[in-house]
Short mmCIF file of C-alpha atoms in Angstrom, two decimals:
data_model
loop_
_atom_site.label_atom_id
_atom_site.label_comp_id
_atom_site.label_asym_id
_atom_site.label_seq_id
_atom_site.Cartn_x
_atom_site.Cartn_y
_atom_site.Cartn_z
CA MET T 1 119.65 146.81 29.76
CA VAL T 2 118.55 143.17 29.96
CA GLN T 3 118.53 141.72 33.46
CA ARG T 4 115.53 139.43 33.98
CA VAL T 5 115.26 136.61 31.43
CA ALA T 6 112.40 134.12 30.97
CA VAL T 7 113.51 130.66 29.85
CA ILE T 8 110.67 128.49 28.54
CA GLY T 9 111.40 124.78 28.87
CA ALA T 10 113.84 122.84 31.07
CA GLY T 11 115.15 120.36 28.53
CA VAL T 12 118.71 120.43 27.19
CA SER T 13 118.38 123.91 25.70
CA GLY T 14 116.65 125.30 28.78
CA LEU T 15 119.30 124.00 31.19
CA ALA T 16 122.09 125.44 29.04
CA SER T 17 120.25 128.77 28.78
CA VAL T 18 119.75 129.06 32.55
CA LYS T 19 123.41 128.29 33.15
CA CYS T 20 124.60 130.78 30.50
CA CYS T 21 122.36 133.48 31.97
CA LEU T 22 123.98 132.93 35.36
CA ASP T 23 127.45 133.05 33.78
CA GLU T 24 126.64 136.50 32.38
CA GLY T 25 125.19 137.84 35.64
CA LEU T 26 121.60 137.76 34.38
CA GLU T 27 118.57 136.63 36.40
CA PRO T 28 116.91 133.63 34.70
CA THR T 29 113.48 132.24 35.54
CA CYS T 30 112.73 128.94 33.82
CA PHE T 31 109.16 127.70 33.32
CA GLU T 32 108.77 123.93 32.85
CA ARG T 33 105.28 122.50 32.37
CA SER T 34 106.21 119.01 33.61
CA GLU T 35 107.49 118.01 37.04
CA ASP T 36 111.14 117.42 36.10
CA ILE T 37 114.04 118.41 33.84
CA GLY T 38 115.18 116.57 30.72
CA GLY T 39 112.57 117.40 28.09
CA VAL T 40 112.13 114.61 25.53
CA TRP T 41 114.95 112.62 27.17
CA ARG T 42 112.93 112.01 30.34
CA TYR T 43 111.18 108.72 29.63
CA THR T 44 107.86 107.94 31.31
CA ASP T 45 105.33 105.17 30.82
CA SER T 46 102.60 107.79 30.74
CA MET T 47 100.64 108.12 27.51
CA ASP T 48 100.04 111.83 28.09
CA GLY T 49 99.47 113.11 24.56
CA SER T 50 100.61 116.63 25.39
CA ARG T 51 104.18 115.54 26.16
CA VAL T 52 106.72 114.01 23.79
CA SER T 53 109.33 111.66 25.24
CA VAL T 54 111.73 109.00 24.01
CA TYR T 55 110.78 105.32 23.93
CA ARG T 56 112.07 102.85 26.49
CA SER T 57 114.99 101.39 24.51
CA VAL T 58 116.41 104.55 22.97
CA ILE T 59 120.18 105.17 23.03
CA THR T 60 121.92 108.34 21.87
CA ASN T 61 123.18 108.54 18.30
CA THR T 62 126.04 110.86 19.24
CA SER T 63 128.78 109.87 21.65
CA LYS T 64 129.18 111.33 25.14
CA GLU T 65 132.37 113.24 24.27
CA MET T 66 130.69 114.88 21.28
CA SER T 67 127.42 115.61 23.11
CA CYS T 68 128.32 116.90 26.55
CA PHE T 69 128.19 120.46 27.82
CA SER T 70 131.43 122.23 26.98
CA ASP T 71 132.60 122.80 30.57
CA PHE T 72 131.19 119.65 32.13
CA PRO T 73 132.47 116.34 30.63
CA CYS T 74 130.46 113.17 31.09
CA PRO T 75 131.80 110.83 33.80
CA GLU T 76 134.58 108.65 32.43
CA ASP T 77 132.81 105.46 33.51
CA PHE T 78 129.73 106.30 31.42
CA PRO T 79 129.60 104.36 28.10
CA SER T 80 130.19 106.27 24.88
CA PHE T 81 126.56 106.01 23.80
CA LEU T 82 124.09 106.64 26.58
CA PRO T 83 120.72 105.04 27.26
CA HIS T 84 118.16 107.71 28.09
CA GLY T 85 118.39 106.97 31.82
CA LEU T 86 122.12 107.71 31.97
CA LEU T 87 121.71 110.84 29.87
CA LEU T 88 119.04 112.12 32.25
CA GLU T 89 121.37 111.32 35.16
CA TYR T 90 124.05 113.44 33.46
CA PHE T 91 121.56 116.32 33.14
CA ARG T 92 120.81 116.05 36.84
CA MET T 93 124.52 116.15 37.67
CA TYR T 94 124.91 119.26 35.49
CA ALA T 95 121.92 121.00 37.08
CA GLN T 96 123.14 120.17 40.58
CA HIS T 97 126.75 121.17 39.91
CA PHE T 98 125.77 124.62 38.66
CA ASN T 99 122.85 125.02 41.06
CA LEU T 100 120.26 125.44 38.30
CA LEU T 101 117.17 123.86 39.88
CA ARG T 102 116.44 126.84 42.14
CA HIS T 103 115.76 128.90 39.00
CA ILE T 104 113.22 126.44 37.55
CA HIS T 105 109.46 126.61 38.22
CA PHE T 106 108.07 123.11 37.62
CA LYS T 107 104.47 122.27 36.67
CA THR T 108 104.23 125.79 35.27
CA THR T 109 102.98 126.33 31.73
CA ALA T 110 103.75 129.43 29.69
CA LEU T 111 100.34 130.43 28.32
CA SER T 112 101.33 133.57 26.45
CA VAL T 113 104.36 135.69 25.64
CA ARG T 114 103.43 139.18 24.44
CA LYS T 115 105.27 142.40 23.76
CA ARG T 116 104.70 145.08 26.36
CA PRO T 117 103.00 148.29 25.14
CA ASP T 118 106.35 150.11 25.36
CA PHE T 119 108.26 147.30 23.62
CA THR T 120 109.78 149.61 20.98
CA THR T 121 111.70 151.40 23.71
CA SER T 122 111.97 148.84 26.55
CA GLY T 123 112.10 145.53 24.63
CA GLN T 124 110.19 143.95 27.50
CA TRP T 125 107.79 141.02 27.41
CA GLU T 126 104.71 140.08 29.42
CA VAL T 127 104.69 136.35 30.19
CA VAL T 128 101.51 134.75 31.55
CA THR T 129 101.98 131.39 33.27
CA GLU T 130 99.69 128.87 34.93
CA THR T 131 100.51 126.71 37.96
CA ASN T 132 97.89 124.41 39.50
CA GLY T 133 95.13 126.35 37.75
CA ILE T 134 96.35 129.73 38.98
CA GLN T 135 97.49 132.24 36.37
CA GLU T 136 100.18 134.81 36.99
CA SER T 137 101.64 137.64 34.90
CA HIS T 138 105.35 138.47 34.82
CA VAL T 139 107.47 141.12 33.10
CA PHE T 140 110.84 140.13 31.62
CA ASP T 141 113.54 142.03 29.80
CA ALA T 142 114.16 139.10 27.43
CA VAL T 143 112.80 135.66 26.56
CA MET T 144 114.64 132.49 25.51
CA VAL T 145 112.30 129.93 23.95
CA CYS T 146 113.74 126.44 24.57
CA THR T 147 110.90 124.12 23.55
CA GLY T 148 112.93 122.45 20.78
CA HIS T 149 111.66 120.87 17.58
CA TYR T 150 109.96 117.75 18.99
CA GLN T 151 106.65 119.41 19.75
CA GLU T 152 103.71 118.11 17.74
CA PRO T 153 103.58 114.72 15.98
CA TYR T 154 103.45 115.08 12.21
CA LEU T 155 100.85 112.62 10.93
CA PRO T 156 100.21 113.18 7.19
CA LEU T 157 97.14 110.96 6.86
CA ALA T 158 96.03 112.78 3.70
CA CYS T 159 99.08 111.35 1.91
CA PHE T 160 97.86 107.79 2.55
CA PRO T 161 94.38 107.31 1.10
CA GLY T 162 92.22 104.85 3.01
CA ILE T 163 94.19 104.88 6.28
CA ASP T 164 91.42 106.64 8.23
CA THR T 165 88.44 105.51 6.16
CA ARG T 166 88.92 101.92 4.95
CA PHE T 167 91.73 100.46 7.05
CA LYS T 168 90.33 98.35 9.92
CA GLY T 169 93.61 97.84 11.77
CA GLN T 170 95.32 100.14 14.24
CA TYR T 171 97.46 103.11 13.27
CA LEU T 172 99.50 105.38 15.52
CA HIS T 173 102.38 107.85 15.55
CA SER T 174 105.75 106.85 16.99
CA GLN T 175 105.14 109.37 19.79
CA GLU T 176 102.71 106.82 21.26
CA TYR T 177 105.26 104.00 21.10
CA LYS T 178 106.77 102.98 24.46
CA ASP T 179 107.97 99.39 24.02
CA MET T 180 107.49 96.37 21.79
CA GLU T 181 105.23 94.16 23.93
CA ALA T 182 101.99 95.54 22.52
CA PHE T 183 103.08 94.40 19.03
CA ARG T 184 103.93 90.78 19.83
CA GLY T 185 102.78 88.37 17.12
CA LYS T 186 101.42 91.13 14.85
CA ARG T 187 102.18 92.13 11.28
CA VAL T 188 103.45 95.68 11.48
CA LEU T 189 104.07 98.30 8.79
CA VAL T 190 106.44 101.11 9.79
CA VAL T 191 106.10 104.20 7.59
CA GLY T 192 109.20 106.38 7.46
CA VAL T 193 112.83 105.34 7.43
CA GLY T 194 114.47 108.00 9.56
CA ASN T 195 116.38 107.19 12.73
CA THR T 196 113.17 106.44 14.62
CA GLY T 197 111.69 104.30 11.86
CA GLY T 198 114.88 102.27 11.61
CA ASP T 199 115.15 101.80 15.38
CA LEU T 200 111.53 100.74 15.82
CA SER T 201 111.63 98.33 12.86
CA VAL T 202 114.65 96.56 14.35
CA GLU T 203 113.12 96.41 17.82
CA LEU T 204 109.72 95.20 16.61
CA SER T 205 111.32 92.48 14.49
CA ARG T 206 112.17 90.63 17.73
CA VAL T 207 108.53 90.09 18.68
CA ALA T 208 106.33 90.85 15.67
CA ALA T 209 105.21 88.17 13.22
CA LYS T 210 106.55 90.36 10.41
CA VAL T 211 107.79 93.92 10.04
CA PHE T 212 107.59 95.92 6.81
CA LEU T 213 109.49 99.20 6.52
CA SER T 214 108.20 101.69 3.95
CA ALA T 215 110.84 104.07 2.57
CA LYS T 216 109.98 107.05 0.40
CA SER T 217 113.52 108.28 -0.31
CA SER T 218 116.99 106.83 -0.71
CA THR T 219 118.57 106.11 2.65
CA TRP T 220 122.23 105.62 3.57
CA VAL T 221 122.93 103.80 6.82
CA PHE T 222 125.79 104.64 9.17
CA SER T 223 126.99 102.66 12.15
CA ARG T 224 127.86 104.26 15.48
CA VAL T 225 130.85 101.89 15.57
CA SER T 226 133.54 103.16 13.22
CA ASP T 227 136.93 101.86 12.12
CA HIS T 228 138.81 100.05 14.89
CA GLY T 229 135.71 100.21 17.08
CA PHE T 230 135.84 103.91 17.90
CA PRO T 231 132.66 106.03 17.99
CA PHE T 232 131.81 107.11 14.47
CA ASP T 233 131.30 110.79 15.27
CA MET T 234 134.63 111.07 17.09
CA VAL T 235 136.48 109.65 14.09
CA ASN T 236 134.65 111.60 11.39
CA THR T 237 133.67 114.93 12.93
CA THR T 238 137.12 116.52 12.80
CA ARG T 239 138.44 119.85 11.59
CA LEU T 240 140.63 117.98 9.11
CA ASN T 241 137.60 116.33 7.49
CA HIS T 242 135.73 119.63 7.62
CA PHE T 243 138.63 121.31 5.85
CA LEU T 244 138.74 118.60 3.16
CA ASN T 245 134.98 118.89 2.60
CA TRP T 246 135.45 122.64 2.19
CA LEU T 247 138.42 122.16 -0.14
CA LEU T 248 137.17 119.37 -2.41
CA PRO T 249 134.25 119.48 -4.89
CA SER T 250 131.00 118.35 -3.30
CA ALA T 251 130.52 115.67 -5.98
CA LEU T 252 133.84 114.11 -4.99
CA THR T 253 133.14 114.18 -1.25
CA LYS T 254 129.74 112.61 -1.87
CA ARG T 255 131.32 109.88 -3.98
CA ILE T 256 133.87 109.17 -1.24
CA MET T 257 131.08 108.93 1.35
CA PHE T 258 129.00 106.58 -0.81
CA ARG T 259 132.00 104.34 -1.43
CA LYS T 260 132.82 104.21 2.27
CA LEU T 261 129.25 103.29 3.20
CA ASN T 262 129.01 100.66 0.46
CA SER T 263 132.19 99.05 1.78
CA TRP T 264 130.12 98.04 4.83
CA PHE T 265 127.25 96.69 2.72
CA ASN T 266 126.01 97.48 -0.78
CA HIS T 267 123.00 99.72 -0.24
CA ALA T 268 121.62 99.13 -3.73
CA ASN T 269 121.48 95.37 -3.12
CA TYR T 270 119.37 96.03 -0.05
CA GLY T 271 117.05 98.44 -1.88
CA LEU T 272 118.07 101.34 0.34
CA ALA T 273 120.01 103.74 -1.91
CA SER T 274 121.95 104.13 -5.11
CA THR T 275 125.14 106.10 -5.71
CA LYS T 276 123.11 107.96 -8.35
CA SER T 277 120.75 109.30 -5.68
CA SER T 278 120.44 113.08 -5.74
CA ASN T 279 118.02 113.33 -2.82
CA PHE T 280 118.79 111.08 0.12
CA ARG T 281 118.82 110.92 3.88
CA VAL T 282 121.30 109.44 6.32
CA ILE T 283 120.35 107.36 9.36
CA ILE T 284 122.32 105.66 12.12
CA ASN T 285 121.54 101.99 12.71
CA GLU T 286 123.92 99.06 13.20
CA GLU T 287 121.26 96.33 13.21
CA LEU T 288 119.01 97.25 10.28
CA PRO T 289 121.24 95.66 7.58
CA PHE T 290 121.20 92.31 9.42
CA CYS T 291 117.43 92.48 9.91
CA LEU T 292 117.03 93.03 6.17
CA LEU T 293 119.52 90.25 5.46
CA SER T 294 117.68 87.84 7.77
CA GLY T 295 114.23 88.81 6.49
CA THR T 296 112.88 89.89 9.86
CA VAL T 297 112.42 93.35 8.33
CA VAL T 298 111.25 93.70 4.73
CA LEU T 299 111.88 96.97 2.91
CA LYS T 300 109.04 98.35 0.81
CA PRO T 301 108.55 101.48 -1.33
CA ASN T 302 106.17 104.31 -0.47
CA VAL T 303 102.56 103.39 0.34
CA LYS T 304 100.04 104.21 -2.38
CA GLU T 305 96.86 103.41 -0.42
CA PHE T 306 95.32 101.25 2.28
CA THR T 307 92.45 98.79 2.00
CA GLU T 308 90.60 97.20 4.92
CA SER T 309 93.50 94.95 5.89
CA SER T 310 96.32 95.54 3.43
CA ALA T 311 98.77 98.13 2.18
CA VAL T 312 99.22 98.78 -1.55
CA PHE T 313 102.63 100.18 -2.50
CA GLU T 314 103.68 102.41 -5.38
CA ASP T 315 105.41 99.53 -7.19
CA GLY T 316 102.09 97.68 -7.38
CA THR T 317 102.86 95.11 -4.69
CA THR T 318 100.48 94.46 -1.79
CA GLU T 319 101.05 93.22 1.74
CA GLU T 320 98.01 91.55 3.26
CA ASN T 321 96.79 91.23 6.85
CA ILE T 322 98.48 94.30 8.26
CA ASP T 323 97.55 94.62 11.94
CA VAL T 324 99.29 97.88 12.86
CA VAL T 325 100.63 100.87 10.93
CA LEU T 326 103.25 102.82 12.86
CA PHE T 327 103.99 106.27 11.45
CA ALA T 328 107.58 107.39 12.12
CA THR T 329 106.98 110.63 10.22
CA GLY T 330 108.60 113.09 12.58
CA TYR T 331 107.37 116.22 14.28
CA SER T 332 106.36 119.75 13.44
CA PHE T 333 107.09 122.74 15.63
CA SER T 334 105.05 125.74 16.64
CA PHE T 335 104.99 128.33 19.37
CA PRO T 336 101.33 128.76 20.35
CA PHE T 337 102.23 130.89 23.37
CA LEU T 338 103.87 133.58 21.22
CA GLU T 339 101.55 136.33 20.04
CA GLU T 340 100.56 136.11 16.39
CA SER T 341 102.42 139.28 15.39
CA VAL T 342 105.65 137.62 16.54
CA ARG T 343 104.94 134.11 15.18
CA SER T 344 104.21 135.56 11.75
CA LEU T 345 107.77 136.88 11.54
CA PHE T 346 109.19 133.44 10.88
CA ASP T 347 107.64 130.47 9.07
CA ASP T 348 110.52 128.17 9.91
CA ASN T 349 113.95 128.48 11.48
CA ARG T 350 115.51 129.60 8.19
CA SER T 351 113.70 132.92 8.63
CA LEU T 352 115.66 133.50 11.83
CA TYR T 353 119.04 135.22 11.91
CA LYS T 354 121.60 132.48 12.64
CA ARG T 355 118.52 130.26 13.28
CA ILE T 356 117.91 132.20 16.51
CA PHE T 357 116.68 135.81 16.16
CA PRO T 358 113.58 137.17 14.33
CA PRO T 359 115.31 140.15 12.67
CA GLN T 360 112.17 142.28 12.21
CA LEU T 361 111.63 142.82 15.93
CA GLU T 362 112.18 146.39 17.08
CA LYS T 363 114.29 145.11 19.99
CA GLN T 364 116.26 141.87 19.80
CA THR T 365 115.17 140.45 23.14
CA LEU T 366 113.60 137.20 21.87
CA ALA T 367 115.78 134.17 21.07
CA ILE T 368 114.74 130.72 19.84
CA ILE T 369 117.22 128.21 21.26
CA GLY T 370 117.67 124.64 20.00
CA LEU T 371 115.46 124.88 16.91
CA VAL T 372 118.24 123.49 14.76
CA GLN T 373 119.09 120.00 13.56
CA LEU T 374 122.82 119.51 13.15
CA THR T 375 124.84 116.68 11.66
CA GLY T 376 126.20 116.35 15.21
CA SER T 377 124.80 116.87 18.68
CA VAL T 378 122.06 119.47 19.08
CA MET T 379 123.09 119.82 22.73
CA VAL T 380 126.38 121.40 21.72
CA GLY T 381 124.72 123.69 19.19
CA ALA T 382 122.07 124.80 21.67
CA GLU T 383 124.65 125.57 24.34
CA MET T 384 126.67 127.64 21.86
CA GLN T 385 123.53 129.52 20.87
CA ALA T 386 122.77 130.23 24.53
CA ARG T 387 126.30 131.49 25.19
CA TRP T 388 126.12 133.94 22.28
CA VAL T 389 122.57 135.08 23.08
CA THR T 390 123.25 135.74 26.76
CA GLY T 391 126.40 137.61 25.78
CA ILE T 392 124.22 139.85 23.60
CA PHE T 393 121.68 140.33 26.38
CA ALA T 394 124.50 141.24 28.79
CA GLY T 395 125.93 143.77 26.33
CA TRP T 396 129.18 141.98 25.48
CA ASN T 397 128.17 140.99 21.95
CA LYS T 398 126.26 143.04 19.37
CA LEU T 399 123.88 142.15 16.57
CA PRO T 400 124.18 143.83 13.17
CA PRO T 401 121.40 146.11 11.85
CA ALA T 402 118.15 144.45 10.75
CA SER T 403 118.97 145.02 7.07
CA ARG T 404 122.20 143.04 7.36
CA MET T 405 120.47 140.27 9.27
CA MET T 406 117.79 140.00 6.57
CA ALA T 407 120.44 139.94 3.86
CA ASP T 408 122.24 137.10 5.66
CA ILE T 409 119.00 135.12 5.91
CA LEU T 410 118.14 135.60 2.22
CA LYS T 411 121.65 134.61 1.18
CA LYS T 412 121.39 131.31 3.03
CA LYS T 413 117.85 130.40 2.01
CA PRO T 414 117.58 128.02 -0.97
CA LEU T 415 116.36 129.67 -4.16
CA ALA T 416 113.59 127.12 -4.61
CA LYS T 417 111.85 124.74 -2.27
CA ARG T 418 111.44 121.14 -3.32
CA ASN T 419 108.79 120.35 -0.71
CA PRO T 420 111.25 119.25 1.95
CA SER T 421 109.97 118.23 5.36
CA GLU T 422 110.40 120.70 8.19
CA ARG T 423 113.10 118.55 9.79
CA GLU T 424 115.08 118.44 6.54
CA ASN T 425 115.03 122.24 6.55
CA LEU T 426 116.78 122.22 9.91
CA LYS T 427 119.85 120.14 9.05
CA ILE T 428 123.16 121.99 9.03
CA SER T 429 126.82 120.96 9.18
CA PHE T 430 127.79 120.63 12.84
CA ILE T 431 131.24 122.23 12.64
CA SER T 432 130.19 124.94 10.16
CA TYR T 433 127.30 126.11 12.30
CA THR T 434 128.96 125.80 15.70
CA ASP T 435 132.06 127.61 14.42
CA GLU T 436 129.85 130.34 12.95
CA ILE T 437 128.11 131.01 16.26
CA ALA T 438 131.40 130.65 18.16
CA SER T 439 132.95 133.31 15.92
CA CYS T 440 130.05 135.65 16.70
CA ALA T 441 130.60 135.00 20.41
CA GLY T 442 134.38 135.37 20.15
CA VAL T 443 135.12 131.84 21.38
CA LYS T 444 136.19 129.98 18.21
CA PRO T 445 139.65 128.42 18.59
CA ASN T 446 142.42 129.61 16.26
CA VAL T 447 144.32 126.53 15.08
CA LEU T 448 147.18 128.50 13.54
CA ARG T 449 147.77 130.43 16.76
CA LEU T 450 147.62 127.22 18.76
CA LEU T 451 150.29 125.70 16.51
CA LEU T 452 152.63 128.48 17.53
CA THR T 453 151.82 128.41 21.25
CA ASP T 454 150.74 124.83 22.02
CA PRO T 455 151.49 122.41 19.13
CA ARG T 456 150.29 119.32 20.99
CA LEU T 457 146.90 120.89 21.66
CA ALA T 458 146.70 122.26 18.10
CA LEU T 459 147.16 118.79 16.62
CA ALA T 460 144.46 117.39 18.90
CA VAL T 461 142.09 120.21 17.94
CA PHE T 462 142.67 119.89 14.19
CA PHE T 463 143.05 116.13 13.72
CA GLY T 464 141.04 114.90 16.68
CA PRO T 465 137.29 115.01 17.23
CA CYS T 466 135.73 118.48 17.35
CA THR T 467 134.54 118.07 20.92
CA PRO T 468 132.69 120.89 22.73
CA TYR T 469 135.69 121.66 24.95
CA GLN T 470 137.36 123.36 21.98
CA TYR T 471 134.95 126.24 22.45
CA ARG T 472 136.17 126.84 26.01
CA LEU T 473 139.81 127.49 25.10
CA VAL T 474 139.47 131.23 24.45
CA GLY T 475 137.12 134.16 24.95
CA ARG T 476 134.37 134.75 27.48
CA GLY T 477 133.56 131.63 29.42
CA LYS T 478 137.07 130.26 28.96
CA TRP T 479 137.45 127.14 31.09
CA SER T 480 140.76 126.22 32.68
CA GLY T 481 139.99 122.51 32.29
CA ALA T 482 139.36 122.66 28.52
CA ARG T 483 142.90 121.78 27.45
CA ASP T 484 143.06 118.75 29.71
CA ALA T 485 139.57 117.65 28.65
CA ILE T 486 140.67 117.66 24.99
CA LEU T 487 143.91 115.79 25.63
CA THR T 488 142.17 113.11 27.72
CA GLN T 489 139.02 112.63 25.62
CA TRP T 490 140.17 109.30 24.19
CA GLN T 491 140.96 107.98 27.68
CA ARG T 492 137.39 108.75 28.77
CA THR T 493 136.11 107.03 25.64
CA LEU T 494 138.05 103.84 26.31
CA LYS T 495 137.70 103.75 30.11
CA PRO T 496 134.27 102.03 30.26
CA LEU T 497 135.60 99.31 27.92
CA ARG T 498 138.51 98.43 30.24
CA THR T 499 136.56 95.82 32.15
CA ARG T 500 138.92 93.17 30.77
CA VAL T 501 142.36 94.39 29.79
CA VAL T 502 144.54 92.71 27.16
CA ASP T 503 148.12 93.62 26.29
CA ASP T 504 148.47 95.56 23.04
CA SER T 505 151.34 98.03 23.16
CA SER T 506 151.35 98.99 19.47
CA ASP T 507 150.68 102.69 18.94
CA GLY T 508 151.07 104.66 15.72
CA TRP T 509 149.72 107.99 16.97
CA PRO T 510 153.08 109.76 17.61
CA TRP T 511 154.25 109.12 14.05
CA MET T 512 150.92 110.27 12.64
CA CYS T 513 151.13 113.48 14.67
CA LEU T 514 154.61 114.24 13.31
CA LEU T 515 153.43 113.71 9.73
CA ALA T 516 150.33 115.79 10.43
CA LEU T 517 152.17 118.96 11.47
CA PRO T 518 152.86 120.34 7.95
CA VAL T 519 149.30 119.55 6.85
CA ALA T 520 147.89 121.45 9.81
CA LEU T 521 150.16 124.41 9.08
CA MET T 522 149.00 124.54 5.46
CA ALA T 523 145.33 124.20 6.45
CA GLY T 524 145.63 126.95 9.04
CA PHE T 525 147.30 129.23 6.49
CA LEU T 526 144.61 128.64 3.84
CA LEU T 527 141.75 129.12 6.27
CA SER T 528 143.25 132.36 7.56
CA LYS T 529 143.99 133.67 4.06
CA TYR T 530 140.70 132.56 2.44
CA PRO T 531 138.10 132.52 5.22
CA HIS T 532 135.05 132.74 2.95
CA PRO T 533 133.20 129.35 2.91
CA GLY T 534 132.36 129.71 -0.77
CA TRP T 535 135.97 130.05 -1.91
CA ARG T 536 137.54 127.23 -3.90
CA PRO T 537 141.22 127.28 -4.95
CA TRP T 538 140.46 126.31 -8.55
CA ALA T 539 137.67 128.86 -8.99
CA GLY T 540 139.85 131.97 -8.93
CA PRO T 541 139.37 134.89 -6.55
CA HIS T 542 135.98 135.17 -4.90
CA LEU T 543 134.40 138.52 -5.73
#
């Protein structure tokens, strides 16, 4: 029986794991190599290459209501999108409220995690740690690895001939970026147009002589500010939209999305993306379109090669006098402390059952938490993973046999790889994945049942944002404040904006809710009658 659990890392996933262990009556011991909690969200000016942290100006891409822990809402006076300092303050409040810090060993590095000689019967692990140069060995019944996917900078220099042989300027990875002052007056090339590349291009355009942004793939740009000024994720990440995406052909939903995004600005005119794009990425950035429109950022295709002072692009154009090349090319992940026989069981997170468990282990006492990139907040996904995992460790939940786990993994793996980056491999639909893990844990809300017992709450759950509180309505870990948190989520969203109040009494929500009732009933009926995600009404019965 699992009792003592090692938690490696005290970032978001580690904090949630420690708390979930305590909820299940387990004894967690968390090892954090730095001196504080927060993981990548704890900004420091230090250039310590062994630690990845956010840059000074970073602000969350997901709103506070969609990103908080499921039984601990963010303070109502916090803005919807949090600078890293406020997010770290929220983590401290969470850790203090649930008394988590006493279970964390700071400045302690996990050197190795190895199976005990009797692992096939005990499932136990030997964990060797180091604190202030002193090594210590521990025995644990289970291990939760919470080091995340921002571990090692991915710097593909081989893909850019001349960068490390001919180019005389400076090049660096975005991990080394702290603020814009070091780039004042310089001509900067940013390689990579993900969220980080977009953010840094916009920021650098305020001080650099010129900023060029090199994009390899088609890129669609979202704004965090949606219709009527509400947070984008609260408006769009709803069970209604999830149901429509499940119901409608993917080609149609993609066309609707492209049309919506082009209504903000025509992406083809800006050289970002075409509606004919088959492979594309989505980023969040409100300012990038204006920077492109004003010429402070110039979009360029993929780099072909570098000369001593210039960059040659695949379309044959050249930009001269480049001072700095900033690679926003993401991160790779590895687990050097795990013994090789365990690491070899999974090459990426798609080889893990539900992106968590290596199915080939004789005893399922190792869980990888937070190694998943969702279309929503990873905090919510990591907490849900931790709830399910600790329920398994405590004996409340059960895993299927290894053969069934392997079959599930093979079914979900793509038939052919098209050389995607590791981070692209991680992306999954937020509601699909969180609901899947919640179903395994027995905490997924039943909309149809709610319609019969609490119609007001059911409408908020189905038509409103899929906030984390929904997963505290039923099952183990049920929270008495979940209903109220759901029904007051919009008030907490608007509260920090009420610094100057104007009179506007118009409100169409009651009428919308009345019209929504039959739609919700039909959706609940279809989802209960045809639960399989591959089913489509026009395709006939799914065999």
